[in-house]
Tab-separated table of C-alpha atoms in Angstrom:
chain	number	residue	atom	x	y	z
A	1	UNK	CA	-10.464	-30.651	-17.911
A	2	UNK	CA	-11.251	-27.175	-19.237
A	3	UNK	CA	-8.880	-24.268	-18.896
A	4	UNK	CA	-10.216	-20.766	-18.456
A	5	UNK	CA	-8.114	-17.814	-19.498
A	6	UNK	CA	-8.313	-14.533	-17.608
A	7	UNK	CA	-6.566	-11.486	-19.004
A	8	UNK	CA	-5.838	-8.477	-16.837
A	9	UNK	CA	-4.375	-5.144	-17.910
A	10	UNK	CA	-3.397	-2.030	-15.985
A	11	UNK	CA	-6.113	0.577	-16.344
A	12	UNK	CA	-5.763	2.420	-19.616
A	13	UNK	CA	-5.741	5.849	-17.996
A	14	UNK	CA	-2.944	4.911	-15.587
A	15	UNK	CA	0.748	4.944	-16.222
A	16	UNK	CA	2.169	1.472	-16.921
A	17	UNK	CA	5.828	1.726	-15.842
A	18	UNK	CA	6.575	-1.827	-17.032
A	19	UNK	CA	5.230	-1.120	-20.493
A	20	UNK	CA	7.091	2.163	-20.600
A	21	UNK	CA	10.368	0.404	-19.769
A	22	UNK	CA	9.805	-2.216	-22.478
A	23	UNK	CA	8.895	0.442	-25.022
A	24	UNK	CA	12.064	2.309	-24.101
A	25	UNK	CA	14.176	-0.810	-24.635
A	26	UNK	CA	12.573	-1.457	-28.010
A	27	UNK	CA	13.147	2.084	-29.110
A	28	UNK	CA	16.810	1.782	-28.123
A	29	UNK	CA	16.926	-1.283	-30.394
A	30	UNK	CA	15.968	1.013	-33.207
A	31	UNK	CA	12.393	-0.245	-33.445
A	32	UNK	CA	11.012	3.163	-34.151
A	33	UNK	CA	7.781	1.735	-35.582
A	34	UNK	CA	6.763	0.608	-32.088
A	35	UNK	CA	5.168	3.556	-30.393
A	36	UNK	CA	3.860	2.056	-27.200
A	37	UNK	CA	3.792	-1.085	-25.050
A	38	UNK	CA	1.527	-2.028	-22.181
A	39	UNK	CA	2.168	-5.106	-20.056
A	40	UNK	CA	-0.634	-7.123	-18.514
A	41	UNK	CA	-1.221	-10.586	-17.112
A	42	UNK	CA	-2.720	-13.770	-18.444
A	43	UNK	CA	-3.962	-16.434	-16.027
A	44	UNK	CA	-4.670	-19.971	-17.203
A	45	UNK	CA	-6.985	-21.589	-14.704
A	46	UNK	CA	-7.728	-25.292	-14.749
A	47	UNK	CA	-11.109	-26.306	-13.416
A	48	UNK	CA	-12.756	-29.637	-12.772
A	49	UNK	CA	-16.141	-30.268	-14.294
A	50	UNK	CA	-17.926	-29.201	-17.424
A	51	UNK	CA	-16.994	-26.138	-19.439
A	52	UNK	CA	-20.243	-24.273	-19.047
A	53	UNK	CA	-21.391	-20.746	-18.473
A	54	UNK	CA	-21.706	-21.326	-14.741
A	55	UNK	CA	-18.000	-22.008	-14.231
A	56	UNK	CA	-17.129	-19.160	-16.560
A	57	UNK	CA	-19.249	-16.813	-14.447
A	58	UNK	CA	-17.650	-18.154	-11.277
A	59	UNK	CA	-14.146	-17.496	-12.604
A	60	UNK	CA	-15.218	-14.081	-13.891
A	61	UNK	CA	-16.333	-13.158	-10.369
A	62	UNK	CA	-13.057	-14.504	-8.975
A	63	UNK	CA	-11.163	-12.425	-11.498
A	64	UNK	CA	-12.877	-9.249	-10.308
A	65	UNK	CA	-12.312	-10.195	-6.696
A	66	UNK	CA	-8.779	-11.559	-6.598
A	67	UNK	CA	-6.952	-11.911	-9.901
A	68	UNK	CA	-7.344	-8.219	-10.624
A	69	UNK	CA	-7.436	-5.225	-8.313
A	70	UNK	CA	-10.143	-3.163	-9.978
A	71	UNK	CA	-8.728	0.004	-8.447
A	72	UNK	CA	-5.645	-0.259	-10.638
A	73	UNK	CA	-6.475	-2.923	-13.237
A	74	UNK	CA	-9.213	-4.056	-15.605
A	75	UNK	CA	-10.269	-7.599	-16.395
A	76	UNK	CA	-10.041	-7.570	-20.176
A	77	UNK	CA	-11.275	-11.036	-20.938
A	78	UNK	CA	-12.510	-14.247	-19.344
A	79	UNK	CA	-12.834	-17.108	-21.789
A	80	UNK	CA	-12.181	-20.777	-22.275
A	81	UNK	CA	-8.752	-21.630	-23.574
A	82	UNK	CA	-9.202	-22.567	-27.172
A	83	UNK	CA	-11.680	-19.819	-27.859
A	84	UNK	CA	-8.699	-17.782	-28.936
A	85	UNK	CA	-6.579	-20.744	-30.048
A	86	UNK	CA	-4.077	-20.279	-27.231
A	87	UNK	CA	-3.522	-21.913	-23.898
A	88	UNK	CA	-2.470	-25.185	-22.363
A	89	UNK	CA	-5.454	-27.205	-23.446
A	90	UNK	CA	-6.526	-25.422	-26.567
A	91	UNK	CA	-6.002	-28.416	-28.825
A	92	UNK	CA	-7.760	-30.800	-26.460
A	93	UNK	CA	-10.572	-28.336	-25.950
A	94	UNK	CA	-11.114	-28.030	-29.668
A	95	UNK	CA	-10.978	-31.820	-30.054
A	96	UNK	CA	-13.610	-32.381	-27.414
A	97	UNK	CA	-15.745	-29.449	-28.422
A	98	UNK	CA	-15.062	-28.013	-25.005
A	99	UNK	CA	-14.903	-24.545	-26.461
A	100	UNK	CA	-17.107	-21.555	-26.418
A	101	UNK	CA	-16.816	-18.329	-28.278
A	102	UNK	CA	-19.307	-16.772	-25.909
A	103	UNK	CA	-17.583	-13.672	-24.589
A	104	UNK	CA	-20.572	-12.253	-22.773
A	105	UNK	CA	-18.765	-12.888	-19.485
A	106	UNK	CA	-15.847	-10.761	-20.533
A	107	UNK	CA	-17.680	-7.875	-18.990
A	108	UNK	CA	-18.804	-8.184	-15.407
A	109	UNK	CA	-22.264	-9.513	-16.013
A	110	UNK	CA	-23.561	-10.319	-12.571
A	111	UNK	CA	-25.046	-7.558	-10.424
A	112	UNK	CA	-22.626	-8.560	-7.647
A	113	UNK	CA	-19.609	-8.153	-9.906
A	114	UNK	CA	-20.868	-4.816	-11.181
A	115	UNK	CA	-21.477	-3.621	-7.641
A	116	UNK	CA	-17.976	-4.712	-6.755
A	117	UNK	CA	-16.518	-2.708	-9.602
A	118	UNK	CA	-18.450	0.362	-8.535
A	119	UNK	CA	-17.286	-0.133	-4.972
A	120	UNK	CA	-13.718	-0.611	-6.099
A	121	UNK	CA	-13.789	2.664	-7.960
A	122	UNK	CA	-15.543	4.617	-5.256
B	1	UNK	CA	-10.538	1.840	23.123
B	2	UNK	CA	-8.882	2.075	26.484
B	3	UNK	CA	-6.682	-0.434	28.180
B	4	UNK	CA	-7.608	-1.581	31.651
B	5	UNK	CA	-4.132	-1.972	33.061
B	6	UNK	CA	-0.544	-2.560	32.063
B	7	UNK	CA	1.242	-1.520	28.905
B	8	UNK	CA	-0.797	-1.614	25.687
B	9	UNK	CA	-0.204	-4.737	23.620
B	10	UNK	CA	0.592	-4.080	19.971
B	11	UNK	CA	0.562	-7.013	17.569
B	12	UNK	CA	3.044	-7.114	14.697
B	13	UNK	CA	2.063	-9.651	12.046
B	14	UNK	CA	4.758	-11.670	10.325
B	15	UNK	CA	3.930	-12.873	6.805
B	16	UNK	CA	6.124	-15.031	4.581
B	17	UNK	CA	8.488	-12.400	3.213
B	18	UNK	CA	7.999	-9.765	5.902
B	19	UNK	CA	11.236	-7.879	6.531
B	20	UNK	CA	10.568	-5.116	9.008
B	21	UNK	CA	8.476	-6.929	11.590
B	22	UNK	CA	11.257	-6.865	14.177
B	23	UNK	CA	11.983	-3.204	13.521
B	24	UNK	CA	8.309	-2.414	14.058
B	25	UNK	CA	8.267	-4.475	17.259
B	26	UNK	CA	11.335	-2.612	18.503
B	27	UNK	CA	9.681	0.744	17.792
B	28	UNK	CA	6.659	-0.408	19.788
B	29	UNK	CA	8.858	-1.346	22.743
B	30	UNK	CA	10.770	1.936	22.576
B	31	UNK	CA	7.602	3.899	23.350
B	32	UNK	CA	6.777	1.627	26.282
B	33	UNK	CA	4.207	-0.703	24.753
B	34	UNK	CA	4.425	-4.482	24.580
B	35	UNK	CA	5.107	-5.935	21.146
B	36	UNK	CA	3.237	-9.158	20.439
B	37	UNK	CA	4.452	-11.193	17.457
B	38	UNK	CA	1.490	-12.480	15.433
B	39	UNK	CA	1.564	-15.135	12.715
B	40	UNK	CA	-0.210	-14.770	9.373
B	41	UNK	CA	-1.422	-18.359	9.320
B	42	UNK	CA	-3.607	-18.185	12.424
B	43	UNK	CA	-6.884	-16.518	13.309
B	44	UNK	CA	-5.528	-15.487	16.711
B	45	UNK	CA	-4.980	-11.812	17.509
B	46	UNK	CA	-3.934	-12.805	21.046
B	47	UNK	CA	-5.942	-10.026	22.625
B	48	UNK	CA	-3.815	-7.173	21.276
B	49	UNK	CA	-4.960	-3.554	21.455
B	50	UNK	CA	-3.534	-2.512	18.082
B	51	UNK	CA	-1.976	-4.111	15.009
B	52	UNK	CA	0.936	-3.255	12.740
B	53	UNK	CA	1.303	-4.816	9.291
B	54	UNK	CA	5.035	-4.472	8.595
B	55	UNK	CA	7.032	-3.821	5.470
B	56	UNK	CA	8.673	-6.408	3.276
B	57	UNK	CA	7.828	-8.465	0.235
B	58	UNK	CA	5.142	-10.875	1.376
B	59	UNK	CA	4.802	-13.754	-1.061
B	60	UNK	CA	7.482	-12.153	-3.210
B	61	UNK	CA	4.976	-9.525	-4.382
B	62	UNK	CA	3.385	-12.278	-6.497
B	63	UNK	CA	0.066	-11.388	-8.152
B	64	UNK	CA	0.256	-7.833	-6.756
B	65	UNK	CA	2.175	-6.419	-3.814
B	66	UNK	CA	0.247	-7.336	-0.669
B	67	UNK	CA	-2.525	-9.139	-2.559
B	68	UNK	CA	-1.905	-12.679	-1.364
B	69	UNK	CA	-1.074	-11.606	2.183
B	70	UNK	CA	-4.373	-9.708	2.325
B	71	UNK	CA	-6.099	-13.100	2.041
B	72	UNK	CA	-4.164	-14.647	4.950
B	73	UNK	CA	-6.214	-16.200	7.763
B	74	UNK	CA	-5.183	-13.491	10.212
B	75	UNK	CA	-6.264	-10.735	7.826
B	76	UNK	CA	-9.893	-11.783	8.268
B	77	UNK	CA	-9.468	-10.988	11.972
B	78	UNK	CA	-7.563	-7.779	11.227
B	79	UNK	CA	-10.376	-6.562	8.969
B	80	UNK	CA	-13.011	-7.342	11.606
B	81	UNK	CA	-10.972	-5.637	14.338
B	82	UNK	CA	-10.255	-2.598	12.160
B	83	UNK	CA	-13.934	-2.216	11.343
B	84	UNK	CA	-14.657	-2.341	15.076
B	85	UNK	CA	-12.234	0.551	15.617
B	86	UNK	CA	-8.959	-1.113	16.580
B	87	UNK	CA	-5.923	0.941	15.510
B	88	UNK	CA	-4.225	-0.701	12.511
B	89	UNK	CA	-1.070	0.636	10.862
B	90	UNK	CA	0.271	-0.582	7.530
B	91	UNK	CA	3.834	0.327	6.620
B	92	UNK	CA	4.968	-0.089	3.004
B	93	UNK	CA	3.969	-3.685	2.189
B	94	UNK	CA	1.470	-3.396	5.043
B	95	UNK	CA	-0.043	-0.321	3.351
B	96	UNK	CA	-0.330	-2.341	0.154
B	97	UNK	CA	-2.139	-5.078	2.119
B	98	UNK	CA	-4.567	-2.556	3.616
B	99	UNK	CA	-5.530	-1.307	0.155
B	100	UNK	CA	-5.850	-4.861	-1.130
B	101	UNK	CA	-8.068	-5.682	1.857
B	102	UNK	CA	-10.172	-2.567	1.059
B	103	UNK	CA	-9.527	-1.134	4.513
B	104	UNK	CA	-7.986	1.886	2.796
B	105	UNK	CA	-8.960	3.349	-0.586
B	106	UNK	CA	-6.756	3.431	-3.673
B	107	UNK	CA	-3.870	1.218	-4.651
B	108	UNK	CA	-0.100	1.151	-5.106
B	109	UNK	CA	1.577	0.555	-8.455
B	110	UNK	CA	5.154	0.267	-9.629
B	111	UNK	CA	7.186	3.468	-9.242
B	112	UNK	CA	6.725	5.646	-12.308
B	113	UNK	CA	10.471	5.724	-13.030
B	114	UNK	CA	10.666	1.925	-12.791
B	115	UNK	CA	13.430	1.903	-10.190
B	116	UNK	CA	13.483	0.731	-6.614
B	117	UNK	CA	14.037	3.765	-4.449
B	118	UNK	CA	15.758	4.035	-1.070
B	119	UNK	CA	16.257	7.450	0.449
B	120	UNK	CA	15.573	9.606	3.479
B	121	UNK	CA	12.323	11.302	2.568
B	122	UNK	CA	10.811	14.510	3.888
B	123	UNK	CA	7.098	14.307	4.556
B	124	UNK	CA	4.409	16.599	5.816
B	125	UNK	CA	2.057	15.098	8.388
B	126	UNK	CA	-1.213	16.375	6.933
B	127	UNK	CA	-3.582	14.863	9.454
B	128	UNK	CA	-2.558	14.841	13.111
B	129	UNK	CA	-5.864	13.594	14.485
B	130	UNK	CA	-5.544	9.880	13.727
B	131	UNK	CA	-4.672	7.151	16.211
B	132	UNK	CA	-1.226	6.994	14.637
B	133	UNK	CA	-0.394	10.683	14.059
B	134	UNK	CA	-1.739	12.642	17.043
B	135	UNK	CA	1.711	12.501	18.638
B	136	UNK	CA	3.036	14.828	15.948
B	137	UNK	CA	0.667	17.563	17.026
B	138	UNK	CA	1.638	17.061	20.654
B	139	UNK	CA	5.348	17.028	19.813
B	140	UNK	CA	4.950	20.166	17.713
B	141	UNK	CA	3.276	21.941	20.647
B	142	UNK	CA	6.059	20.871	23.011
B	143	UNK	CA	8.618	22.074	20.562
B	144	UNK	CA	6.920	25.420	20.090
B	145	UNK	CA	6.743	25.861	23.850
B	146	UNK	CA	10.430	25.073	24.179
B	147	UNK	CA	11.553	27.194	21.290
B	148	UNK	CA	9.431	30.208	22.077
B	149	UNK	CA	8.930	31.683	18.653
B	150	UNK	CA	9.442	28.296	17.079
B	151	UNK	CA	11.659	29.536	14.279
B	152	UNK	CA	13.640	26.335	14.060
B	153	UNK	CA	15.921	24.758	11.515
B	154	UNK	CA	13.005	23.531	9.441
B	155	UNK	CA	11.490	26.929	8.775
B	156	UNK	CA	12.950	27.145	5.313
B	157	UNK	CA	11.237	23.908	4.383
B	158	UNK	CA	7.969	25.726	3.998
B	159	UNK	CA	9.152	27.282	0.766
B	160	UNK	CA	8.656	24.077	-1.186
B	161	UNK	CA	5.020	23.229	-1.601
B	162	UNK	CA	3.680	19.815	-2.495
B	163	UNK	CA	5.400	18.486	-5.541
B	164	UNK	CA	7.942	21.263	-5.616
B	165	UNK	CA	11.030	19.822	-7.173
B	166	UNK	CA	14.542	20.729	-6.288
B	167	UNK	CA	17.095	19.763	-3.753
B	168	UNK	CA	16.858	22.553	-1.227
B	169	UNK	CA	15.295	20.419	1.477
B	170	UNK	CA	17.294	17.274	0.996
B	171	UNK	CA	19.877	17.957	3.632
B	172	UNK	CA	19.448	21.459	4.907
B	173	UNK	CA	16.179	21.045	6.732
B	174	UNK	CA	16.789	17.783	8.499
B	175	UNK	CA	15.241	17.780	11.908
B	176	UNK	CA	16.993	17.794	15.220
B	177	UNK	CA	17.122	14.818	17.511
B	178	UNK	CA	13.791	14.172	19.145
B	179	UNK	CA	12.447	17.202	17.420
B	180	UNK	CA	11.179	18.052	14.006
B	181	UNK	CA	10.418	20.940	11.793
B	182	UNK	CA	7.004	22.351	11.120
B	183	UNK	CA	5.923	24.354	8.173
B	184	UNK	CA	5.887	28.032	9.003
B	185	UNK	CA	2.913	28.466	6.709
B	186	UNK	CA	0.589	25.727	7.870
B	187	UNK	CA	2.054	24.611	11.168
B	188	UNK	CA	1.877	21.050	9.859
B	189	UNK	CA	4.690	18.901	11.217
B	190	UNK	CA	7.400	17.997	8.728
B	191	UNK	CA	9.452	14.881	9.279
B	192	UNK	CA	12.231	12.899	7.610
B	193	UNK	CA	12.059	9.109	7.614
B	194	UNK	CA	13.426	6.426	5.271
B	195	UNK	CA	11.537	5.425	2.139
B	196	UNK	CA	12.313	2.193	0.309
B	197	UNK	CA	10.025	0.618	-2.235
B	198	UNK	CA	9.592	-0.515	-5.804
B	199	UNK	CA	5.821	-0.247	-5.933
B	200	UNK	CA	4.931	2.900	-4.040
B	201	UNK	CA	3.006	4.892	-6.606
B	202	UNK	CA	-0.293	5.782	-4.934
B	203	UNK	CA	-3.228	5.903	-7.301
B	204	UNK	CA	-6.976	6.154	-6.969
B	205	UNK	CA	-9.914	7.287	-9.046
B	206	UNK	CA	-10.446	11.023	-9.409
B	207	UNK	CA	-13.506	10.790	-7.142
B	208	UNK	CA	-11.495	9.016	-4.435
B	209	UNK	CA	-8.669	11.537	-4.636
B	210	UNK	CA	-11.179	14.372	-4.347
B	211	UNK	CA	-12.790	12.724	-1.339
B	212	UNK	CA	-9.415	12.073	0.366
B	213	UNK	CA	-8.393	15.689	-0.110
B	214	UNK	CA	-11.817	17.084	0.770
B	215	UNK	CA	-12.190	15.079	3.967
B	216	UNK	CA	-8.611	15.449	5.167
B	217	UNK	CA	-7.842	11.747	4.749
B	218	UNK	CA	-4.386	12.314	3.307
B	219	UNK	CA	-2.233	11.526	6.340
B	220	UNK	CA	1.264	12.030	4.885
B	221	UNK	CA	2.475	13.897	1.801
B	222	UNK	CA	5.880	13.800	0.115
B	223	UNK	CA	7.875	17.026	0.255
B	224	UNK	CA	10.643	18.286	-2.066
B	225	UNK	CA	10.371	15.422	-4.539
B	226	UNK	CA	7.677	12.983	-5.506
B	227	UNK	CA	9.754	9.810	-5.296
B	228	UNK	CA	7.469	7.388	-7.102
B	229	UNK	CA	4.772	9.150	-9.090
B	230	UNK	CA	2.134	9.069	-6.362
B	231	UNK	CA	-0.970	11.081	-7.185
B	232	UNK	CA	-1.106	14.401	-5.296
B	233	UNK	CA	2.236	13.465	-3.668
B	234	UNK	CA	0.311	11.169	-1.337
B	235	UNK	CA	2.602	9.131	0.927
B	236	UNK	CA	-0.030	7.821	3.329
B	237	UNK	CA	-3.761	7.867	3.956
B	238	UNK	CA	-6.174	7.257	6.821
B	239	UNK	CA	-9.707	5.968	6.942
B	240	UNK	CA	-12.439	8.381	8.008
B	241	UNK	CA	-12.477	7.028	11.552
B	242	UNK	CA	-8.734	7.605	11.906
B	243	UNK	CA	-7.926	4.161	13.283
B	244	UNK	CA	-6.557	2.645	10.060
B	245	UNK	CA	-3.499	4.391	8.607
B	246	UNK	CA	-1.159	3.259	5.848
B	247	UNK	CA	2.013	4.842	4.520
B	248	UNK	CA	4.834	3.847	2.198
B	249	UNK	CA	7.784	5.383	4.140
B	250	UNK	CA	9.158	3.624	7.216
B	251	UNK	CA	8.704	5.378	10.583
B	252	UNK	CA	10.060	2.293	12.368
B	253	UNK	CA	13.485	2.960	10.843
B	254	UNK	CA	13.719	6.375	12.504
B	255	UNK	CA	13.137	5.709	16.197
B	256	UNK	CA	16.551	5.444	17.773
B	257	UNK	CA	19.543	7.819	17.654
B	258	UNK	CA	22.378	6.230	15.725
B	259	UNK	CA	20.114	4.305	13.387
B	260	UNK	CA	17.892	6.918	11.773
B	261	UNK	CA	18.313	9.398	8.913
B	262	UNK	CA	21.076	11.987	9.050
B	263	UNK	CA	20.093	15.315	10.551
B	264	UNK	CA	21.683	18.744	10.622
B	265	UNK	CA	22.983	17.912	14.085
B	266	UNK	CA	24.509	14.494	13.642
B	267	UNK	CA	24.691	11.521	11.363
B	268	UNK	CA	21.828	9.028	11.710
B	269	UNK	CA	20.343	10.887	14.639
B	270	UNK	CA	16.859	11.310	13.138
B	271	UNK	CA	14.035	9.827	15.184
B	272	UNK	CA	11.065	11.461	13.476
B	273	UNK	CA	9.261	8.117	13.372
B	274	UNK	CA	8.975	7.890	17.130
B	275	UNK	CA	5.964	10.236	17.615
B	276	UNK	CA	3.939	7.947	15.352
B	277	UNK	CA	4.288	5.071	17.789
B	278	UNK	CA	3.856	7.417	20.752
B	279	UNK	CA	0.578	8.535	19.154
B	280	UNK	CA	-0.743	5.041	19.476
B	281	UNK	CA	0.153	4.870	23.135
B	282	UNK	CA	-1.704	8.123	23.780
B	283	UNK	CA	-4.760	6.897	21.895
B	284	UNK	CA	-4.837	3.594	23.771
B	285	UNK	CA	-4.204	4.804	27.290
B	286	UNK	CA	-7.113	6.373	29.150
B	287	UNK	CA	-6.789	10.142	29.182
């Protein structure tokens, strides 16, 4: 059963109060080499069926629609767990070959998703 | 949309984690309308004439504030009704739902200072032509007629423009009971109602902000202090049609003497939220 990882970050140009608070705490710990922190979200989504581009595209569309609010966040990455060596099923995915390094879906690749992004920003 | 007979029926939707649904229902009753409790898990609007999405922490703010609630069964009906022109008000968490449902532009993020905030907040009602704000214009006219010159206790509030920091207005310009200040400069009504949120920072793209400002779609603006980092001090917005309005502060907590913000006249006597609900009544009843 493949696991798809979706990563979401607050938009770069917007203030990230969570990250600011963490950075402040680190600086109070004396970690002066750390100059900034931004906090985002990682979703690990289990799907039934084959790990193919179709399901990746489906989850990518879902990410734009629900997992992220494109007004305030960006979908940074949509990929199979294992492609980055992390995630619940990474080991199993590698063992079964259920892994892709195809990151072409990391950007909204369907016309619908792109239209949605434009709409979200308008 | 007019109502054939009887008091207008205003639905108040309860979601898992809603907190202020009963307060909103009480505010509805105080202006003479009938409050109809609605449940998030149904598709039934029960024939109401208007809808309020109340404050709270639906679904514990999981995913994003208001995000999961915006996918509730009843929200499909709310979206359809709103697009057909039914008045819909979102307060706090309800405002967050309206942005998540794309009924209102922009979004709400965590307060810039990272703290939950709870205070009586001065606001300027920037747009008094929506279904939910017209009562402020009417109340301001009544007040001016009563006061003659209209140089009331709130006159000094005009000194602080949007975003002006300082404490001058915090206590000194509180409105009188059943009455509120208006800016001497613009004539725009100024009100004080409670604000309480952790994720009230209003943000939108530069194009959206320009459009909101250009088309007069900013309904409420923070005065004296920007409590949460909202862009352009925006506290609430309306859609172009004026039937869908969302705001972070809580008008339903300032509708009854004894339970509202402090005013210059008496403790907890502020009822500046009441004209908002009266607005709805005026917009629903045939002229």
